[in-house]
Short mmCIF file of C-alpha atoms and ligand atoms in Angstrom, two decimals:
data_model
loop_
_atom_site.label_atom_id
_atom_site.label_comp_id
_atom_site.label_asym_id
_atom_site.label_seq_id
_atom_site.Cartn_x
_atom_site.Cartn_y
_atom_site.Cartn_z
CA UNK A 1347 47.82 262.50 50.02
CA UNK A 1348 50.61 260.04 49.65
CA UNK A 1349 49.23 256.72 50.76
CA UNK A 1350 50.97 253.45 50.20
CA UNK A 1351 48.23 250.94 49.50
CA UNK A 1352 50.53 248.09 50.44
CA UNK A 1353 51.06 249.52 53.86
CA UNK A 1354 50.36 246.76 56.38
CA UNK A 1355 47.22 247.31 58.37
CA UNK A 1356 47.93 248.72 61.79
CA UNK A 1357 45.14 246.79 63.41
CA UNK A 1358 46.69 243.48 64.32
CA UNK A 1359 44.29 240.58 64.56
CA UNK A 1360 43.56 239.58 68.10
CA UNK A 1361 44.52 235.98 68.85
CA UNK A 1362 41.63 233.53 69.28
CA UNK A 1363 41.81 231.14 72.20
CA UNK A 1364 44.63 230.97 74.70
CA UNK A 1365 46.61 227.85 73.80
CA UNK A 1366 49.14 229.26 71.38
CA UNK A 1367 52.06 228.61 73.71
CA UNK A 1368 54.86 230.99 72.83
CA UNK A 1369 52.75 232.95 70.35
CA UNK A 1370 53.03 236.63 71.25
CA UNK A 1371 49.81 238.07 72.56
CA UNK A 1372 48.47 240.24 69.80
CA UNK A 1373 46.73 243.38 70.85
CA UNK A 1374 44.90 245.81 68.66
CA UNK A 1375 46.88 248.95 68.06
CA UNK A 1376 44.89 251.88 69.31
CA UNK A 1377 44.24 254.65 66.87
CA UNK A 1378 44.49 258.19 68.18
CA UNK A 1379 41.65 260.61 67.60
CA UNK A 1380 42.08 264.36 67.70
CA UNK A 1381 39.05 266.60 68.00
CA UNK A 1382 39.34 269.72 65.86
CA UNK A 1383 37.09 272.49 67.00
CA UNK A 1384 36.77 276.19 66.32
CA UNK A 1385 34.29 278.92 65.65
CA UNK A 1386 32.52 279.27 62.32
CA UNK A 1387 34.97 280.34 59.65
CA UNK A 1388 38.09 279.98 61.82
CA UNK A 1389 39.72 277.75 59.22
CA UNK A 1390 38.88 274.17 60.25
CA UNK A 1391 38.12 272.97 56.75
CA UNK A 1392 41.24 274.70 55.46
CA UNK A 1393 43.24 272.89 58.16
CA UNK A 1394 41.80 269.48 57.37
CA UNK A 1395 42.34 269.93 53.64
CA UNK A 1396 45.88 271.00 54.38
CA UNK A 1397 46.46 267.83 56.39
CA UNK A 1398 44.96 265.61 53.73
CA UNK A 1399 47.26 266.99 51.07
CA UNK A 1400 50.40 267.13 53.24
CA UNK A 1401 53.03 264.53 52.40
CA UNK A 1402 53.15 262.78 55.74
CA UNK A 1403 52.69 259.17 54.65
CA UNK A 1404 50.00 258.45 57.23
CA UNK A 1405 46.52 257.11 56.68
CA UNK A 1406 44.34 259.73 58.24
CA UNK A 1407 40.59 259.55 58.46
CA UNK A 1408 39.04 262.97 58.53
CA UNK A 1409 35.53 262.97 59.83
CA UNK A 1410 33.64 266.07 59.03
CA UNK A 1411 30.49 266.50 60.93
CA UNK A 1412 28.26 268.06 58.33
CA UNK A 1413 25.75 270.01 60.29
CA UNK A 1414 22.87 271.88 58.76
CA UNK A 1415 20.05 273.84 60.30
CA UNK A 1416 17.66 270.94 60.61
CA UNK A 1417 17.81 268.27 63.24
CA UNK A 1418 18.06 265.34 60.85
CA UNK A 1419 18.13 261.89 62.32
CA UNK A 1420 21.07 260.94 60.20
CA UNK A 1421 24.24 262.87 59.72
CA UNK A 1422 26.68 262.21 57.03
CA UNK A 1423 30.20 261.41 57.96
CA UNK A 1424 32.53 262.10 55.12
CA UNK A 1425 35.65 260.11 55.50
CA UNK A 1426 38.62 260.81 53.36
CA UNK A 1427 41.05 257.96 53.18
CA UNK A 1428 43.78 258.63 50.76
CA UNK A 1429 42.20 259.49 47.46
CA UNK A 1430 39.09 257.59 48.30
CA UNK A 1431 36.09 259.38 49.72
CA UNK A 1432 33.48 257.28 51.39
CA UNK A 1433 30.21 258.32 52.89
CA UNK A 1434 29.06 256.71 56.06
CA UNK A 1435 25.79 257.39 57.73
CA UNK A 1436 25.79 257.82 61.40
CA UNK A 1437 22.58 257.61 63.35
CA UNK A 1438 22.09 260.31 65.89
CA UNK A 1439 19.09 260.99 68.04
CA UNK A 1440 18.88 264.69 67.38
CA UNK A 1441 21.23 267.58 67.13
CA UNK A 1442 24.88 267.20 66.38
CA UNK A 1443 27.34 264.46 67.00
CA UNK A 1444 28.83 266.30 69.93
CA UNK A 1445 25.76 266.36 72.07
CA UNK A 1446 23.81 263.27 71.21
CA UNK A 1447 25.89 260.51 69.71
CA UNK A 1448 27.62 259.36 72.87
CA UNK A 1449 28.70 255.74 72.61
CA UNK A 1450 27.24 255.46 69.15
CA UNK A 1451 29.89 257.84 67.89
CA UNK A 1452 32.69 255.63 69.16
CA UNK A 1453 30.98 252.51 67.82
CA UNK A 1454 30.40 254.10 64.45
CA UNK A 1455 34.04 255.03 64.11
CA UNK A 1456 35.12 251.58 65.20
CA UNK A 1457 32.84 249.85 62.73
CA UNK A 1458 34.13 252.19 60.06
CA UNK A 1459 37.64 251.03 60.82
CA UNK A 1460 36.55 247.40 60.65
CA UNK A 1461 35.02 247.96 57.25
CA UNK A 1462 37.61 250.24 55.75
CA UNK A 1463 40.77 249.05 57.45
CA UNK A 1464 42.71 250.82 60.10
CA UNK A 1465 43.83 254.39 60.02
CA UNK A 1466 46.92 255.80 61.65
CA UNK A 1467 44.96 258.73 62.80
CA UNK A 1468 41.44 260.06 63.05
CA UNK A 1469 40.63 263.76 63.00
CA UNK A 1470 37.12 264.66 63.97
CA UNK A 1471 35.94 268.11 62.95
CA UNK A 1472 33.15 269.45 65.09
CA UNK A 1473 30.62 272.05 64.15
CA UNK A 1474 31.47 275.66 64.87
CA UNK A 1475 29.11 275.64 67.83
CA UNK A 1476 30.39 272.49 69.50
CA UNK A 1477 31.31 272.47 73.15
CA UNK A 1478 34.30 270.09 73.21
CA UNK A 1479 33.76 269.41 76.89
CA UNK A 1480 30.68 267.39 75.95
CA UNK A 1481 32.51 265.46 73.28
CA UNK A 1482 35.86 264.64 74.84
CA UNK A 1483 34.59 262.25 77.54
CA UNK A 1484 32.81 260.17 74.88
CA UNK A 1485 36.10 259.36 73.23
CA UNK A 1486 38.07 259.11 76.40
CA UNK A 1487 37.10 255.50 76.58
CA UNK A 1488 38.12 253.35 79.48
CA UNK A 1489 40.94 250.97 78.62
CA UNK A 1490 38.87 248.15 80.06
CA UNK A 1491 36.26 248.62 77.36
CA UNK A 1492 38.84 247.58 74.81
CA UNK A 1493 38.15 250.40 72.43
CA UNK A 1494 40.35 250.59 69.36
CA UNK A 1495 40.54 254.36 69.50
CA UNK A 1496 41.84 256.76 72.13
CA UNK A 1497 41.49 260.48 72.59
CA UNK A 1498 44.76 262.15 71.72
CA UNK A 1499 43.81 265.76 72.26
CA UNK A 1500 41.69 268.74 71.37
CA UNK A 1501 42.86 271.32 68.86
CA UNK A 1502 40.97 274.61 68.68
CA UNK A 1503 41.27 277.00 65.80
CA UNK A 1504 40.59 280.66 66.36
CA UNK A 1505 40.29 283.47 63.87
CA UNK A 1506 42.82 286.10 64.93
CA UNK A 1507 40.70 288.93 63.59
CA UNK A 1508 37.42 287.97 65.21
CA UNK A 1509 38.21 285.98 68.33
CA UNK A 1510 38.20 288.88 70.80
CA UNK A 1511 34.80 289.98 69.53
CA UNK A 1512 33.50 286.40 69.72
CA UNK A 1513 34.61 286.15 73.36
CA UNK A 1514 32.62 289.25 74.25
CA UNK A 1515 29.57 288.68 72.07
CA UNK A 1516 26.42 287.82 74.06
CA UNK A 1517 25.02 286.09 70.97
CA UNK A 1518 27.65 283.40 71.48
CA UNK A 1519 26.53 282.54 75.02
CA UNK A 1520 27.07 278.84 75.46
CA UNK A 1521 24.16 276.64 76.43
CA UNK A 1522 24.20 273.93 79.05
CA UNK A 1523 26.26 275.71 81.69
CA UNK A 1524 24.06 276.90 84.48
CA UNK A 1525 25.39 280.01 86.14
CA UNK A 1526 22.06 280.88 87.70
CA UNK A 1527 21.92 283.99 85.60
CA UNK A 1528 24.99 285.44 87.32
CA UNK A 1529 28.58 285.65 86.38
CA UNK A 1530 30.33 287.06 83.37
CA UNK A 1531 29.39 285.95 79.88
CA UNK A 1532 30.69 282.55 78.80
CA UNK A 1533 30.65 281.97 75.07
CA UNK A 1534 31.27 278.98 72.85
CA UNK A 1535 34.62 280.59 72.07
CA UNK A 1536 35.49 280.36 75.78
CA UNK A 1537 34.71 276.67 76.11
CA UNK A 1538 36.50 275.85 72.88
CA UNK A 1539 39.63 277.55 74.20
CA UNK A 1540 39.39 276.31 77.78
CA UNK A 1541 39.28 272.65 76.71
CA UNK A 1542 42.01 272.94 74.10
CA UNK A 1543 45.37 271.23 74.31
CA UNK A 1544 46.53 273.17 71.27
CA UNK A 1545 45.20 276.51 70.05
CA UNK A 1546 45.94 277.44 66.46
CA UNK A 1547 45.59 281.19 65.97
CA UNK A 1548 44.77 281.31 62.28
CA UNK A 1549 44.25 284.21 59.86
CA UNK A 1550 47.23 285.99 61.38
CA UNK A 1551 47.61 287.84 58.07
CA UNK A 1552 44.51 289.86 58.95
CA UNK A 1553 45.92 291.44 62.14
CA UNK A 1554 49.00 293.48 63.03
CA UNK A 1555 51.61 292.48 65.60
CA UNK A 1556 49.97 294.42 68.44
CA UNK A 1557 46.56 292.87 67.78
CA UNK A 1558 48.13 289.43 67.62
CA UNK A 1559 49.78 290.00 71.01
CA UNK A 1560 46.41 290.96 72.47
CA UNK A 1561 44.84 287.79 71.10
CA UNK A 1562 47.66 285.65 72.48
CA UNK A 1563 47.47 287.25 75.91
CA UNK A 1564 43.70 286.78 76.14
CA UNK A 1565 43.92 283.12 75.09
CA UNK A 1566 46.71 282.44 77.58
CA UNK A 1567 44.69 284.14 80.31
CA UNK A 1568 41.93 281.62 79.65
CA UNK A 1569 44.06 278.55 79.09
CA UNK A 1570 47.57 278.79 80.45
CA UNK A 1571 48.45 275.22 79.47
CA UNK A 1572 47.55 275.02 75.78
CA UNK A 1573 50.29 275.22 73.19
CA UNK A 1574 49.79 278.16 70.83
CA UNK A 1575 50.62 278.19 67.15
CA UNK A 1576 50.21 281.14 64.81
CA UNK A 1577 49.23 280.32 61.23
CA UNK A 1578 47.91 281.64 57.97
CA UNK A 1579 45.74 279.32 55.88
CA UNK A 1580 45.89 276.88 58.82
CA UNK A 1581 49.36 275.79 57.70
CA UNK A 1582 50.92 274.29 60.82
CA UNK A 1583 54.66 273.73 60.40
CA UNK A 1584 54.43 270.05 61.21
CA UNK A 1585 51.78 267.52 62.17
CA UNK A 1586 53.35 265.50 64.98
CA UNK A 1587 53.23 267.42 68.21
CA UNK A 1588 51.15 270.17 66.62
CA UNK A 1589 48.02 268.25 65.73
CA UNK A 1590 48.91 264.59 66.00
CA UNK A 1591 50.58 262.51 68.69
CA UNK A 1592 49.67 265.04 71.35
CA UNK A 1593 49.12 262.46 74.12
CA UNK A 1594 47.22 265.15 75.94
CA UNK A 1595 45.17 262.65 77.92
CA UNK A 1596 47.64 259.93 78.78
CA UNK A 1597 50.61 262.01 79.84
CA UNK A 1598 51.14 265.11 81.89
CA UNK A 1599 54.29 266.49 80.42
CA UNK A 1600 54.32 270.12 81.40
CA UNK A 1601 52.43 271.99 84.04
CA UNK A 1602 54.21 275.24 83.54
CA UNK A 1603 51.57 277.92 83.46
CA UNK A 1604 54.16 280.60 84.32
CA UNK A 1605 51.43 282.77 85.75
CA UNK A 1606 49.76 283.11 82.36
CA UNK A 1607 46.30 282.52 83.74
CA UNK A 1608 46.66 285.14 86.44
CA UNK A 1609 46.35 288.18 84.27
CA UNK A 1610 42.57 288.50 84.68
CA UNK A 1611 42.49 289.57 81.05
CA UNK A 1612 39.46 287.40 80.65
CA UNK A 1613 36.65 287.95 83.13
CA UNK A 1614 35.15 284.48 82.70
CA UNK A 1615 37.72 281.71 82.58
CA UNK A 1616 41.12 281.41 84.19
CA UNK A 1617 43.89 278.92 84.78
CA UNK A 1618 45.05 278.38 88.34
CA UNK A 1619 47.99 276.42 89.68
CA UNK A 1620 47.97 274.84 93.14
CA UNK A 1621 51.25 273.79 94.72
CA UNK A 1622 51.20 270.29 96.10
CA UNK A 1623 53.78 269.36 98.74
CA UNK A 1624 55.43 265.95 98.81
CA UNK A 1625 52.63 263.59 99.82
CA UNK A 1626 52.48 260.53 102.05
CA UNK A 1627 50.93 257.60 100.13
CA UNK A 1628 47.99 257.69 102.54
CA UNK A 1629 47.16 261.23 101.47
CA UNK A 1630 46.14 260.14 97.97
CA UNK A 1631 42.61 259.42 99.14
CA UNK A 1632 42.38 262.97 100.50
CA UNK A 1633 43.57 264.43 97.21
CA UNK A 1634 41.01 262.28 95.43
CA UNK A 1635 38.26 263.47 97.77
CA UNK A 1636 39.24 267.10 97.26
CA UNK A 1637 39.17 266.69 93.48
CA UNK A 1638 35.76 265.02 93.66
CA UNK A 1639 34.37 267.90 95.72
CA UNK A 1640 35.70 270.48 93.28
CA UNK A 1641 35.01 268.66 90.01
CA UNK A 1642 31.81 266.81 90.89
CA UNK A 1643 30.14 269.04 93.46
CA UNK A 1644 31.54 272.40 92.27
CA UNK A 1645 32.51 273.04 95.88
CA UNK A 1646 35.71 274.22 97.49
CA UNK A 1647 36.04 272.17 100.70
CA UNK A 1648 36.01 274.31 103.80
CA UNK A 1649 34.69 277.35 101.93
CA UNK A 1650 31.08 278.39 102.19
CA UNK A 1651 30.54 278.97 98.47
CA UNK A 1652 27.53 281.00 97.43
CA UNK A 1653 25.41 279.54 94.65
CA UNK A 1654 26.57 282.14 92.15
CA UNK A 1655 30.21 281.50 93.03
CA UNK A 1656 30.18 277.77 92.33
CA UNK A 1657 33.33 276.64 90.58
CA UNK A 1658 33.18 274.96 87.18
CA UNK A 1659 36.29 273.13 86.07
CA UNK A 1660 36.69 272.40 82.37
CA UNK A 1661 40.14 270.87 82.35
CA UNK A 1662 42.33 269.53 85.13
CA UNK A 1663 45.83 268.13 85.16
CA UNK A 1664 48.07 267.27 88.05
CA UNK A 1665 51.32 265.74 89.02
CA UNK A 1666 51.57 264.27 92.50
CA UNK A 1667 54.86 263.22 94.10
CA UNK A 1668 54.99 260.82 97.04
CA UNK A 1669 57.52 260.14 99.79
CA UNK A 1670 57.92 256.54 98.55
CA UNK A 1671 59.09 257.80 95.15
CA UNK A 1672 55.81 257.22 93.34
CA UNK A 1673 54.68 259.83 90.86
CA UNK A 1674 51.02 259.93 89.95
CA UNK A 1675 49.24 262.01 87.37
CA UNK A 1676 45.74 263.31 87.04
CA UNK A 1677 43.90 264.09 83.83
CA UNK A 1678 40.40 265.47 83.78
CA UNK A 1679 37.83 267.02 81.53
CA UNK A 1680 34.78 268.46 83.26
CA UNK A 1681 33.77 266.03 86.01
CA UNK A 1682 35.56 263.03 84.52
CA UNK A 1683 39.03 262.52 85.91
CA UNK A 1684 41.56 259.78 86.15
CA UNK A 1685 44.54 259.24 88.46
CA UNK A 1686 47.30 257.07 87.00
CA UNK A 1687 50.94 256.18 87.54
CA UNK A 1688 53.43 258.30 85.66
CA UNK A 1689 54.76 256.44 82.64
CA UNK A 1690 58.02 254.65 83.42
CA UNK A 1691 61.04 256.85 83.59
CA UNK A 1692 58.97 260.00 83.42
CA UNK A 1693 59.20 262.53 86.21
CA UNK A 1694 56.21 264.08 84.61
CA UNK A 1695 57.43 267.56 83.88
CA UNK A 1696 61.16 267.38 84.11
CA UNK A 1697 61.07 269.28 87.37
CA UNK A 1698 61.88 268.30 90.90
CA UNK A 1699 60.24 265.04 91.85
CA UNK A 1700 59.78 266.28 95.40
CA UNK A 1701 56.77 268.44 94.78
CA UNK A 1702 53.70 268.47 92.64
CA UNK A 1703 51.11 270.71 91.14
CA UNK A 1704 47.44 270.75 90.25
CA UNK A 1705 46.36 272.96 87.37
CA UNK A 1706 42.69 273.77 86.88
CA UNK A 1707 41.08 275.67 84.01
CA UNK A 1708 37.57 276.91 84.49
CA UNK A 1709 35.12 279.42 85.86
CA UNK A 1710 35.10 281.05 89.31
CA UNK A 1711 38.50 279.66 90.22
CA UNK A 1712 39.97 281.69 93.06
CA UNK A 1713 43.54 280.50 93.34
CA UNK A 1714 44.43 281.50 96.91
CA UNK A 1715 41.17 280.03 98.21
CA UNK A 1716 41.72 276.77 96.34
CA UNK A 1717 45.30 276.55 97.58
CA UNK A 1718 44.25 277.05 101.23
CA UNK A 1719 41.41 274.57 100.87
CA UNK A 1720 43.66 271.95 99.30
CA UNK A 1721 46.32 272.19 102.03
CA UNK A 1722 43.71 272.10 104.79
CA UNK A 1723 42.11 269.00 103.24
CA UNK A 1724 45.29 266.97 102.88
CA UNK A 1725 46.55 267.95 106.33
CA UNK A 1726 43.28 267.18 108.10
N1 GTP B 3152 42.78 285.76 55.11
C1 GTP B 3152 42.75 284.48 55.47
N2 GTP B 3152 41.70 283.71 55.10
C2 GTP B 3152 41.69 282.41 55.50
C3 GTP B 3152 42.75 281.86 56.26
N3 GTP B 3152 42.47 280.56 56.54
C4 GTP B 3152 41.27 280.31 55.96
N4 GTP B 3152 40.81 281.41 55.32
C5 GTP B 3152 39.54 281.58 54.60
O1 GTP B 3152 38.50 281.70 55.57
C6 GTP B 3152 37.29 281.08 55.10
C7 GTP B 3152 36.77 280.08 56.13
O2 GTP B 3152 37.67 279.00 56.21
P1 GTP B 3152 37.17 277.52 56.53
O3 GTP B 3152 38.38 276.64 56.50
O4 GTP B 3152 36.03 277.15 55.65
O5 GTP B 3152 36.65 277.69 58.00
P2 GTP B 3152 35.80 276.68 58.89
O6 GTP B 3152 36.31 276.84 60.28
O7 GTP B 3152 35.83 275.33 58.32
O8 GTP B 3152 34.38 277.32 58.76
P3 GTP B 3152 32.94 276.62 59.04
O9 GTP B 3152 32.87 275.45 58.11
O10 GTP B 3152 32.00 277.74 58.70
O11 GTP B 3152 32.91 276.27 60.49
C8 GTP B 3152 37.64 280.45 53.76
O12 GTP B 3152 37.23 281.34 52.73
C9 GTP B 3152 39.17 280.35 53.79
O13 GTP B 3152 39.75 280.41 52.52
C10 GTP B 3152 43.86 282.71 56.61
O14 GTP B 3152 44.82 282.32 57.31
N5 GTP B 3152 43.79 284.00 56.20
#
């Protein structure tokens, strides 16, 4: 990797005390972190090696979560910074970083940056069995906590030859999602795709055009929002916008699902889009309440949902337009969601500012029912 050792550190020292007069207030530059997930053998290591050798001139920390069979108390984090490889030991309670590190993971990465200097970018490779929905909220740290890292997005690699089999293989049933023994099979492959902001369909050399189309259609049926890239040897054409600088959690740029999630090609997970009319400012609380019912309680307000029909939302995004000209956005992963003002000058999706949309990705999402429930709630 081409690293200029004289490159100024990106982490600007925070000013001490408040009496510097005209001194500009120095704030730490936040370092984006992308979570790279994907089934065993999909090509994650190939991707990370590809990034480390690409001539992009950025200092990128690649954190590989070495995960063996045993539940060791310590896991090795191998961090590649330029030519230098350093080993850091990260304490975890048990299991892998994704399910047990919680705040420790963020702290460990921050202390690593303190010791080793700032990176432009951090890529965190998860184990093949990781459920990114457990990991993302840990790195989606509240601004108020003053973290020096922020979650930029989730990239999922899939193996074009094996992904359809993985989605239908009962051996891959994901743990920690209670469906009361009902409902179609949900595998680790499902949750890795449903949470993804970018899906890289790798090993495209091992399938023909028709098989590739089938893979694409199935993935889009699950996650109608993710960007898809087709690769061999994990060679993405560029880094920015493909793997880095995704801003998947602090912007809502496009909510164009174009009906992709409606195909019912996947029995388990779908993407639904709910039209949101122009809202009065006072209706925001109702929208918030509706989202809480759906995301927190797994309920669809006004619908008597049977236990085995409970909704489970993995990813949510929304754009809300108000009569006073305000545009608000919603970002969510599992039950964690955030409503924020659209960045200045952004209409959010380049569309009309007089209407909005809520897009949900998850299990048991019945679009017409959700649409009716939403309208009834905001009009009540
Ligand atoms: N044919 C083909 N093989 C590939 C491609 N990309 C990677 N491979 C090979 O597939 C194997 C698995 O790739 P890895 O990058 O180790 O996959 P991984 O996702 O890191 O796998 P785990 O560490 O087991 O989770 C390696 O032997 C790679 O050389 C590709 O596009 N086509």
